[in-house]
PDB file of C-alpha atoms in Angstrom:
ATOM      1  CA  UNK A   1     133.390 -51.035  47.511  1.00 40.00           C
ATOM      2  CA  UNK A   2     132.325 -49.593  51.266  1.00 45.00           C
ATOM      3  CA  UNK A   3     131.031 -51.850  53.670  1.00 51.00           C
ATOM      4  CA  UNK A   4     127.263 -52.145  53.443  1.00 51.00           C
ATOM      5  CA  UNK A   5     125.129 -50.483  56.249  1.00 66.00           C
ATOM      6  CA  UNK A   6     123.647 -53.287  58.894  1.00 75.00           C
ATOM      7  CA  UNK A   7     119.751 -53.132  58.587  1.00 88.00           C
ATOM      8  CA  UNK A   8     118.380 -51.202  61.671  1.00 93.00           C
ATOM      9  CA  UNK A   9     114.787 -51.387  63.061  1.00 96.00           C
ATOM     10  CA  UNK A  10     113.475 -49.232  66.137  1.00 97.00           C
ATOM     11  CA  UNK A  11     111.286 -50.603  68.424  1.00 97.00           C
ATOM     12  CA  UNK A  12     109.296 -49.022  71.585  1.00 97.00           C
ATOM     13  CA  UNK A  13     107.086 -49.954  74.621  1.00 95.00           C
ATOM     14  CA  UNK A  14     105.911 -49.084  77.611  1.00 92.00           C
ATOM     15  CA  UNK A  15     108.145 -50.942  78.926  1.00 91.00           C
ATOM     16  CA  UNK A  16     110.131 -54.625  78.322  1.00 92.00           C
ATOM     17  CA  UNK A  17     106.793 -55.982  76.605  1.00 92.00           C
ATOM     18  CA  UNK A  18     108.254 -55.681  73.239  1.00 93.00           C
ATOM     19  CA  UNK A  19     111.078 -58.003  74.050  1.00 94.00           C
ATOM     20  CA  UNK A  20     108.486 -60.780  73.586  1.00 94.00           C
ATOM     21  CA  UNK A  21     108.647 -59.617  69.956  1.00 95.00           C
ATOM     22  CA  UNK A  22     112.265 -58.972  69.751  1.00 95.00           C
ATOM     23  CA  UNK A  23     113.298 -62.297  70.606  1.00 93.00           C
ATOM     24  CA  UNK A  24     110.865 -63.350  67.827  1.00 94.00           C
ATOM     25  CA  UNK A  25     112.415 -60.886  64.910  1.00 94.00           C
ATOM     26  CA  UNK A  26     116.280 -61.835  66.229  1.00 92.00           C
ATOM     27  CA  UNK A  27     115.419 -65.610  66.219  1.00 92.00           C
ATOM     28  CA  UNK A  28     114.741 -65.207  62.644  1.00 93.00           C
ATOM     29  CA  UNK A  29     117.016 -62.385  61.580  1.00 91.00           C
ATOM     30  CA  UNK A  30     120.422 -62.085  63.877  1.00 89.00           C
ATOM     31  CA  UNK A  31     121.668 -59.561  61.642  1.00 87.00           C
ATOM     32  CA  UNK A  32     119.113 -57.240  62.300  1.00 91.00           C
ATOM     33  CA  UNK A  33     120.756 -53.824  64.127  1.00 92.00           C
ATOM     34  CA  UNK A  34     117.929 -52.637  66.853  1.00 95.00           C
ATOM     35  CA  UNK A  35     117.319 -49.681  68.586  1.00 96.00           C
ATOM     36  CA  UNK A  36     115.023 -50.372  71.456  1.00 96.00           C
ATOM     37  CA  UNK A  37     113.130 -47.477  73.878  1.00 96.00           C
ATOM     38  CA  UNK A  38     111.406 -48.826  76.828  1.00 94.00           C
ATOM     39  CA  UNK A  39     109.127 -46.047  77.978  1.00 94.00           C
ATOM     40  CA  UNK A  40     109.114 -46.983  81.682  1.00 91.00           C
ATOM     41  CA  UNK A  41     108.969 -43.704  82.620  1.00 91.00           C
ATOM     42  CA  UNK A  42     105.717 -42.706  81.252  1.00 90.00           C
ATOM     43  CA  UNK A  43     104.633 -46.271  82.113  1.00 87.00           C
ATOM     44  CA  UNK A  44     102.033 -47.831  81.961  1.00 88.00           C
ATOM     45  CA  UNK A  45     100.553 -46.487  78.732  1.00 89.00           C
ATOM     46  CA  UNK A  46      96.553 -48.129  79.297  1.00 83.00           C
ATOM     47  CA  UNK A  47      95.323 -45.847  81.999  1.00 82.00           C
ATOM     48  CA  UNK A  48      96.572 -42.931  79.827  1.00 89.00           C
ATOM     49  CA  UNK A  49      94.145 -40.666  77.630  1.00 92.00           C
ATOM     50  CA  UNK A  50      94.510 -41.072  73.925  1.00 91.00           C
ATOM     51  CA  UNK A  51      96.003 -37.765  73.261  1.00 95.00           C
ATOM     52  CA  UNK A  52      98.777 -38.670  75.881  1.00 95.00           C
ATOM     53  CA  UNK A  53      99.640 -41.664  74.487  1.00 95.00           C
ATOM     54  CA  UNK A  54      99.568 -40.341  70.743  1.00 96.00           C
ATOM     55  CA  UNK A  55     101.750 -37.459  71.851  1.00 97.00           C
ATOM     56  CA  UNK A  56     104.459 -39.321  73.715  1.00 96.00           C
ATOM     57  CA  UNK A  57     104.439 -41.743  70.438  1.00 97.00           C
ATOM     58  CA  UNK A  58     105.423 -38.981  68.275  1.00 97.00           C
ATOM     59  CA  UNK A  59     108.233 -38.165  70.655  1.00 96.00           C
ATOM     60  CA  UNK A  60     109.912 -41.833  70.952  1.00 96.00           C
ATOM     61  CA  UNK A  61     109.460 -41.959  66.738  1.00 97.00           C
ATOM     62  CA  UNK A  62     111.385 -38.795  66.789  1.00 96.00           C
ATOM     63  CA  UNK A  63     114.042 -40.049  68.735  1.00 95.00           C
ATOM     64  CA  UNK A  64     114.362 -43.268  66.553  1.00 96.00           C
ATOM     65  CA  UNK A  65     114.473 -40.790  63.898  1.00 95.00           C
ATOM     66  CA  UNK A  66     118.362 -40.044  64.792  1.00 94.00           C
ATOM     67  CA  UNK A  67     119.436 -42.962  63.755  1.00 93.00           C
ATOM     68  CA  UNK A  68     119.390 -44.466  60.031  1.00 89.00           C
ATOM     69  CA  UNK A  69     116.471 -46.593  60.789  1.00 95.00           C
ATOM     70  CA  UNK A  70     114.571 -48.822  58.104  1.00 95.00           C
ATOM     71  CA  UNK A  71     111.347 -49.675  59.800  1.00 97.00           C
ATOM     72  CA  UNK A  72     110.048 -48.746  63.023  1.00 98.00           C
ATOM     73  CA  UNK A  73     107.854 -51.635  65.290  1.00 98.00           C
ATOM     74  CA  UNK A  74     105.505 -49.988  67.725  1.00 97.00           C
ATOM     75  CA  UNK A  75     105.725 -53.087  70.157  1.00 96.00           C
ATOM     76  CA  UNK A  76     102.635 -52.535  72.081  1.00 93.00           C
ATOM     77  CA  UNK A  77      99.071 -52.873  71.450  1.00 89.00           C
ATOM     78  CA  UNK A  78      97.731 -49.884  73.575  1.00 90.00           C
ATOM     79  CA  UNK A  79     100.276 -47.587  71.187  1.00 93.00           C
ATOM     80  CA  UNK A  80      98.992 -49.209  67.958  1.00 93.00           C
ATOM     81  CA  UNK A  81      95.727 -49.327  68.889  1.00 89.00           C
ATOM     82  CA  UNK A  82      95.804 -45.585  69.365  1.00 91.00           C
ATOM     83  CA  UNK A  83      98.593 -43.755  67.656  1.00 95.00           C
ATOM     84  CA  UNK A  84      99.926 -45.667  64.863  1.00 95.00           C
ATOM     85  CA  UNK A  85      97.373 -44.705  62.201  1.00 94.00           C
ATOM     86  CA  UNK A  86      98.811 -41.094  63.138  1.00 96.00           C
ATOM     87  CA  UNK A  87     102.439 -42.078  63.288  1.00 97.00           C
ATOM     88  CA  UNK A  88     102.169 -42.998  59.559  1.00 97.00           C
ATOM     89  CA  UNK A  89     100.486 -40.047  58.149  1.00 96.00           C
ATOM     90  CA  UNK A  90     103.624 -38.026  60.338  1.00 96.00           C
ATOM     91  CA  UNK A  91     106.664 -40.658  59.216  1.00 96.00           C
ATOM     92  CA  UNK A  92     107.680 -41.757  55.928  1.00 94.00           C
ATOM     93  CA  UNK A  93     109.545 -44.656  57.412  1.00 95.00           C
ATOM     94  CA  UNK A  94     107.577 -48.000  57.185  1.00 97.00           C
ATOM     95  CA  UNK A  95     105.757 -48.927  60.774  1.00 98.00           C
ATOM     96  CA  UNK A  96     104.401 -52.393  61.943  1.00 97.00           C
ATOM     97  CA  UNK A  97     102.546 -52.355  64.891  1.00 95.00           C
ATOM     98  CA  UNK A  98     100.596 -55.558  67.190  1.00 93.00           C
ATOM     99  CA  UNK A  99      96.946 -55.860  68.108  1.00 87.00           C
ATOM    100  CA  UNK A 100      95.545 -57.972  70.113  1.00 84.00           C
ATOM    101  CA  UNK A 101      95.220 -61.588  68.307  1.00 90.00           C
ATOM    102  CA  UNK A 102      91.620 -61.762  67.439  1.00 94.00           C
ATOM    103  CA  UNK A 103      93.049 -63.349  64.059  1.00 91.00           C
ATOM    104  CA  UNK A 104      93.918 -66.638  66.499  1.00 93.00           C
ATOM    105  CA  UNK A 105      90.141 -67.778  65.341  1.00 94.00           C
ATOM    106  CA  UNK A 106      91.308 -68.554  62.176  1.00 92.00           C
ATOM    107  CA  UNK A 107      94.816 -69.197  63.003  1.00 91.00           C
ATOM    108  CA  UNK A 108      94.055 -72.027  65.894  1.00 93.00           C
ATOM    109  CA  UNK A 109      92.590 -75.284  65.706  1.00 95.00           C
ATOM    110  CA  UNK A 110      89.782 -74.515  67.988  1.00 96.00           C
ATOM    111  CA  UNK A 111      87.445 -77.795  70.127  1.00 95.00           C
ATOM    112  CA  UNK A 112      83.917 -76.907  70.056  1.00 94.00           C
ATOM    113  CA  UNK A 113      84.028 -76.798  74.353  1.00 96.00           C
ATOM    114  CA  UNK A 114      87.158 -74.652  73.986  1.00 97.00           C
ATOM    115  CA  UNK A 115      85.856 -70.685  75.424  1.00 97.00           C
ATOM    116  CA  UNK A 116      89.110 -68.044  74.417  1.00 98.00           C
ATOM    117  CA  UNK A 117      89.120 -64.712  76.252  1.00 98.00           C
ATOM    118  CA  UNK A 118      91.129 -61.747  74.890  1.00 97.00           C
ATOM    119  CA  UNK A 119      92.451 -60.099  77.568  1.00 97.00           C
ATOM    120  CA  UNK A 120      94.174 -56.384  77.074  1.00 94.00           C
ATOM    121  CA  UNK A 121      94.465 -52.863  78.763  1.00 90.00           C
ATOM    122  CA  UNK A 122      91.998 -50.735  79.148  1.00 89.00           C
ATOM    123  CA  UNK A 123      92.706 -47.856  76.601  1.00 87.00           C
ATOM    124  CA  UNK A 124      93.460 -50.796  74.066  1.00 87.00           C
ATOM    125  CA  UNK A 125      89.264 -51.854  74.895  1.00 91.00           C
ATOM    126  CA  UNK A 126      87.901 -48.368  74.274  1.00 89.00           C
ATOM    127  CA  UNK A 127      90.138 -47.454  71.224  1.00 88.00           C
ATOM    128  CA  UNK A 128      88.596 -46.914  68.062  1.00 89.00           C
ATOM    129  CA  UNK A 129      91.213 -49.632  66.083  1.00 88.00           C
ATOM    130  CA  UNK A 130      90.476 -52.467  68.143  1.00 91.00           C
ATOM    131  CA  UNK A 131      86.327 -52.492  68.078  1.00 93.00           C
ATOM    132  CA  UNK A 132      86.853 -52.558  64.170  1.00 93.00           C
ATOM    133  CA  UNK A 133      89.839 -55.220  64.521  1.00 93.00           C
ATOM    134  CA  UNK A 134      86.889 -57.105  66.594  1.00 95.00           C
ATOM    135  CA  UNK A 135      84.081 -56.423  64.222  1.00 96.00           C
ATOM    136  CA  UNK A 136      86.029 -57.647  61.561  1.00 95.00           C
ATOM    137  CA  UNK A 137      87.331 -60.318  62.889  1.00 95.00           C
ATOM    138  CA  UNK A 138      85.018 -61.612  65.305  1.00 96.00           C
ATOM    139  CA  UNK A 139      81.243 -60.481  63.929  1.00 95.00           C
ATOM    140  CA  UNK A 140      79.547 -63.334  65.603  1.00 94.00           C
ATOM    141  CA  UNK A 141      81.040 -62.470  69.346  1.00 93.00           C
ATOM    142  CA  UNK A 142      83.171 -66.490  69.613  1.00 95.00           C
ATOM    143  CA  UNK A 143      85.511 -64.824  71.589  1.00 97.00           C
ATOM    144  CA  UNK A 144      85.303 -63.259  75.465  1.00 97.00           C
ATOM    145  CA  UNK A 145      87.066 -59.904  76.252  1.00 97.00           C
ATOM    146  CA  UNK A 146      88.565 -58.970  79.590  1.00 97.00           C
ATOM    147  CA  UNK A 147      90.501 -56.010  80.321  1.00 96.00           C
ATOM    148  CA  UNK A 148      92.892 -56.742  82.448  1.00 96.00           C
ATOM    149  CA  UNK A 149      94.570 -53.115  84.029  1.00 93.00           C
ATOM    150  CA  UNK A 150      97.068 -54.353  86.637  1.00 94.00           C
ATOM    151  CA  UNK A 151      99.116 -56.850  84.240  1.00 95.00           C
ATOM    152  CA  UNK A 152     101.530 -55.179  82.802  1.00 91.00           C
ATOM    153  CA  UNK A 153     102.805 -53.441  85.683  1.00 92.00           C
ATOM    154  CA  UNK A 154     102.757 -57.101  87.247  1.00 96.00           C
ATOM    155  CA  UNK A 155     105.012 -58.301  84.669  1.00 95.00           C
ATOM    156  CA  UNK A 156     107.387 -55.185  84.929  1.00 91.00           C
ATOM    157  CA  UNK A 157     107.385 -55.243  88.672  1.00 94.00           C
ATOM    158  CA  UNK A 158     108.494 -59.391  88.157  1.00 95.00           C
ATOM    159  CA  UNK A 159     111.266 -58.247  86.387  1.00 91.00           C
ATOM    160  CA  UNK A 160     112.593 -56.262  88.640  1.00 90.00           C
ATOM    161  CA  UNK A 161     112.254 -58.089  92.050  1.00 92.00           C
ATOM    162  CA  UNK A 162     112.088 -61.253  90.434  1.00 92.00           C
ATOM    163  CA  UNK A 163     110.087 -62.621  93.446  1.00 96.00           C
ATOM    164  CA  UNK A 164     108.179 -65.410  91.641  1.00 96.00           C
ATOM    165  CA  UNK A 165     105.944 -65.561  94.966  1.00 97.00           C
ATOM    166  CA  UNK A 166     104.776 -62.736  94.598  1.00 97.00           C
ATOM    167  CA  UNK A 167     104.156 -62.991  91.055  1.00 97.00           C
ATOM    168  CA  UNK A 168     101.517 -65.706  91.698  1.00 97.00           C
ATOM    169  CA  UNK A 169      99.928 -64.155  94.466  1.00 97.00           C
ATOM    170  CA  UNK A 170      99.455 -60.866  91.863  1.00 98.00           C
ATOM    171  CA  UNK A 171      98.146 -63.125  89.296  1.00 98.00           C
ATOM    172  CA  UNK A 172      95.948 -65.010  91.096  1.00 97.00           C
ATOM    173  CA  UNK A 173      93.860 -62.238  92.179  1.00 97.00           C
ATOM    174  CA  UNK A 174      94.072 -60.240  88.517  1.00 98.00           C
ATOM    175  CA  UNK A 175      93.149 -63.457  86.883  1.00 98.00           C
ATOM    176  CA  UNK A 176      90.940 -64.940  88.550  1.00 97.00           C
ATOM    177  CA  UNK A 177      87.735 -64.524  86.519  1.00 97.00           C
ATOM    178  CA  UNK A 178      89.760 -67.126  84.006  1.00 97.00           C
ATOM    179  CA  UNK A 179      88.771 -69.757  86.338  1.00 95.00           C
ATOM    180  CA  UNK A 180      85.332 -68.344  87.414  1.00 96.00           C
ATOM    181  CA  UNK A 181      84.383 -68.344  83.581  1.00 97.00           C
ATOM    182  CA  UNK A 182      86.398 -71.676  82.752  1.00 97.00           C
ATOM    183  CA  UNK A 183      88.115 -69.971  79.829  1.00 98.00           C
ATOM    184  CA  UNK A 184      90.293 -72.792  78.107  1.00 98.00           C
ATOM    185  CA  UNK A 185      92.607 -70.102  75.971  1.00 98.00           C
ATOM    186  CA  UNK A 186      93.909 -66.791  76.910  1.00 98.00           C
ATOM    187  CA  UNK A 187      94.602 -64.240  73.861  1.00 97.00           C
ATOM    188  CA  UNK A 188      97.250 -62.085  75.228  1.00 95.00           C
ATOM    189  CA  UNK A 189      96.388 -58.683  74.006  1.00 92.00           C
ATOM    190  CA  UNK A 190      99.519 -56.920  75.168  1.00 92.00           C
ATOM    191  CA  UNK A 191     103.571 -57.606  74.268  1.00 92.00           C
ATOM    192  CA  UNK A 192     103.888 -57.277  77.957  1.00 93.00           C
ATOM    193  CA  UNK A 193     101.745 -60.970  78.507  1.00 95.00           C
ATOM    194  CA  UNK A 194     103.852 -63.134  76.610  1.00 95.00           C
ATOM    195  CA  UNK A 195     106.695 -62.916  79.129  1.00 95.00           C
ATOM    196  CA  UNK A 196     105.387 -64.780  81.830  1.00 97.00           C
ATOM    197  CA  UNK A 197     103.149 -66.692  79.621  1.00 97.00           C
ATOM    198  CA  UNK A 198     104.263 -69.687  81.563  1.00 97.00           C
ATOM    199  CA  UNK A 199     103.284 -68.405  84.571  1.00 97.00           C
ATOM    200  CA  UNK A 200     100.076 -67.675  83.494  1.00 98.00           C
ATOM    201  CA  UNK A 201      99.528 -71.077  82.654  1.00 98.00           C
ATOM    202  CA  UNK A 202     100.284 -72.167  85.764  1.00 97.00           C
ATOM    203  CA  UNK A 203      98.122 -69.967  87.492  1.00 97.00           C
ATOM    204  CA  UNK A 204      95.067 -70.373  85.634  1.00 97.00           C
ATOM    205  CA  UNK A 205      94.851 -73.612  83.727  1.00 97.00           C
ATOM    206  CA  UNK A 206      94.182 -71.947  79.896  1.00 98.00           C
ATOM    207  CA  UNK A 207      96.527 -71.938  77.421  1.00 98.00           C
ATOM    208  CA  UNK A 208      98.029 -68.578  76.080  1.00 97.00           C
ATOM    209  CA  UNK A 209      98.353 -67.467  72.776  1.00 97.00           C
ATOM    210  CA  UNK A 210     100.194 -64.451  70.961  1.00 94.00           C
ATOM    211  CA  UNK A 211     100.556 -62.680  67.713  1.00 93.00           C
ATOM    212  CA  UNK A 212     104.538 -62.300  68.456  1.00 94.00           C
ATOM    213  CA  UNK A 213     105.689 -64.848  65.343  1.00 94.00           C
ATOM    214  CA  UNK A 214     103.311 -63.322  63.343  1.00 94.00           C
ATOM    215  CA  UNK A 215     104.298 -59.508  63.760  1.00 95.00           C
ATOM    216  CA  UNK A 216     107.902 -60.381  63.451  1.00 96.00           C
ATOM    217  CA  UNK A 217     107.693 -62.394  60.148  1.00 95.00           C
ATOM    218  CA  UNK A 218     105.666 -59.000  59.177  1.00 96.00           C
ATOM    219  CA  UNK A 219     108.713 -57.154  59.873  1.00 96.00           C
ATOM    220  CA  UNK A 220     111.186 -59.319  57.899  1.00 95.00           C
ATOM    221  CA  UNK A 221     108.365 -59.602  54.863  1.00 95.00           C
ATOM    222  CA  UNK A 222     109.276 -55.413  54.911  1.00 95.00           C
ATOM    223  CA  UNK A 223     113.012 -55.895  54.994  1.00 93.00           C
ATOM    224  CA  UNK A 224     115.523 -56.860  52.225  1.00 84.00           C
ATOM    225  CA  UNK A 225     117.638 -58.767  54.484  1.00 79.00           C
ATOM    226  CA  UNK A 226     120.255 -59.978  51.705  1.00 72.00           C
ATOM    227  CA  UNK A 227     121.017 -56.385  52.141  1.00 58.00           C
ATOM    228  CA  UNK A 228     122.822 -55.614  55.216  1.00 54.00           C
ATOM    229  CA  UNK A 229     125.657 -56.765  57.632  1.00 60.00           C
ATOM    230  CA  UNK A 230     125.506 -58.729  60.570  1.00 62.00           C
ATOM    231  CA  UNK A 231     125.071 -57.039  63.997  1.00 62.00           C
ATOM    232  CA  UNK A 232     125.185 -59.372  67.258  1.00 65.00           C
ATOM    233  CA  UNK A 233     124.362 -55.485  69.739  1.00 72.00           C
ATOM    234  CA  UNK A 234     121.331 -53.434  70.285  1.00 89.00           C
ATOM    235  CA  UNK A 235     120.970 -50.325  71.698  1.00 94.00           C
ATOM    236  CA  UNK A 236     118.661 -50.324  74.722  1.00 94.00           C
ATOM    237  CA  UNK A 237     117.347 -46.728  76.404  1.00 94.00           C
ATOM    238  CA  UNK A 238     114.763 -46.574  79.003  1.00 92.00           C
ATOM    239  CA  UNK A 239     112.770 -43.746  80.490  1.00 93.00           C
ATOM    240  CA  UNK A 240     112.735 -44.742  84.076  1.00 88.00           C
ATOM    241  CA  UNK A 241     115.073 -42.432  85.651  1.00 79.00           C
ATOM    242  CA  UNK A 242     114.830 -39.435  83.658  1.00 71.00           C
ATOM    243  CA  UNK A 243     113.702 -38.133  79.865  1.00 66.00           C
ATOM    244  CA  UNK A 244     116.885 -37.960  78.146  1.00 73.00           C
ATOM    245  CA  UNK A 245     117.569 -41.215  76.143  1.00 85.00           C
ATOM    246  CA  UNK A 246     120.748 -42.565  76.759  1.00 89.00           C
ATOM    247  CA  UNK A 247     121.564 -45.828  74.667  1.00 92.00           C
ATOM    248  CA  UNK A 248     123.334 -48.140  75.937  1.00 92.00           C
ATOM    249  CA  UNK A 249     124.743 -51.897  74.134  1.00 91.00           C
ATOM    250  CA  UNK A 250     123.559 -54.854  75.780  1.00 88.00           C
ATOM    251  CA  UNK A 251     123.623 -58.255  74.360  1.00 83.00           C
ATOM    252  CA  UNK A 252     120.162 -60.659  72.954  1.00 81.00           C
ATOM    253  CA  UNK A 253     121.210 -63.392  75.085  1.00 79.00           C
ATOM    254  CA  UNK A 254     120.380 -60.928  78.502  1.00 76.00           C
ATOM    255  CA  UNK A 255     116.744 -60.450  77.283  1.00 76.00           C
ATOM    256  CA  UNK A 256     114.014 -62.157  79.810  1.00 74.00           C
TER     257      UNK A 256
END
């Protein structure tokens, strides 16, 4: 008998927002062999047109494509909000995408003084996906929406420089309608929000919340993990310095 083939997902962002769902999906499923694409290069995705942001989808899914993948995650809510309906009428390979976590009304215990704002890009606000996702979801207007243009590049910048100062100082002055408007919860309607969630907290008194637990059990509910061998590596390629992906191994104990 040959060795059985480790299960391999692909995942892509922007940037290193999707590691907030990463670390989800490996904290449940080690085994799982990843291919990861942080689009840093074409970064940030929200102040893009809708065409631009569908088109440079279909080129990362292409990529991922090389490899023997079994489901591909599109780990950011301005991509799935725009281009993953089109991704799946192009790819026969299962995709699971996030949205911003409208769902939380019926998945938190809410207060009757609590006020929840769901704060995302600004593509993600105008797309077509997430006014029905709110429609749906939240017909009677309970929640607050923000767009919020500047965060994401916030958290990538913190990542970089890792000058925590500075990081406060940023969010202060992006976030500071959460105290004008004494919001109690912030719905973090981007993978890229999660990371500094703590920070966040910190800055502006709500609590956060995020669909990452949720979108990774998705993945594994697609997955026949008795199936595969156990892979402790991913591959990691970014697009900062040029447009030829290179992967490289790192290990899941170096993500932030």
């Amino acid at each position: 008998m040959g060795q059985r083939k480790a299960l391999s997902i692909g995942i892509f962002d922007s940037g290193i927002g999707g590691f907030s769902i990463l670390k989800k999906i490996h904290e449940l499923a080690p085994e799982l062999e990843v291919y990861y694409i942080a689009d840093q290069g074409f970064a940030p995705y929200g102040n893009k047109s809708r065409k631009e942001v569908i088109d440079r989808c279909h080129y990362l899914c292409h990529e991922l494509m090389k490899f023997d993948l079994d489901l591909i995650v599109v780990a950011c809510n301005t991509a799935t909000g725009v281009a993953i309906d089109e991704l799946r009428n192009t790819f026969t390979i299962p995709f699971v995408g996030v949205e911003p976590f409208v769902n939380a009304l019926s998945k938190h215990t809410w207060k009757e003084s609590d006020r929840a704002c769901v704060i995302t890009t600004e593509l993600m606000s105008r797309s077509e996906r997430f006014q029905k996702l709110v429609n749906r979801l939240d017909p009677d207007k309970r929640l607050f929406y923000k767009v919020t243009p500047g965060l994401a590049t916030i958290v990538e910048d913190f990542f970089i420089n890792k000058n925590e100062e500075e990081l406060n100082l940023k969010l202060r002055e992006e976030l500071s309608f959460v105290r004008e408007s004494s919001y109690s919860h912030l719905i973090l309607g981007c993978t890229h929000y999660p990371l500094i969630a703590k920070y966040i907290e910190a800055t502006t008194g709500a609590s956060v919340l995020s669909p990452c637990l949720y979108v990774a059990n998705r993945v594994l509910s697609l997955l026949d993990l008795s199936s595969g061998e156990n892979s402790e590596t991913f591959q990691f390629a970014s697009t900062a310095k040029e447009d030829v992906l290179r992967f490289v191994s790192k290990d899941f104990s170096n993500l932030p």
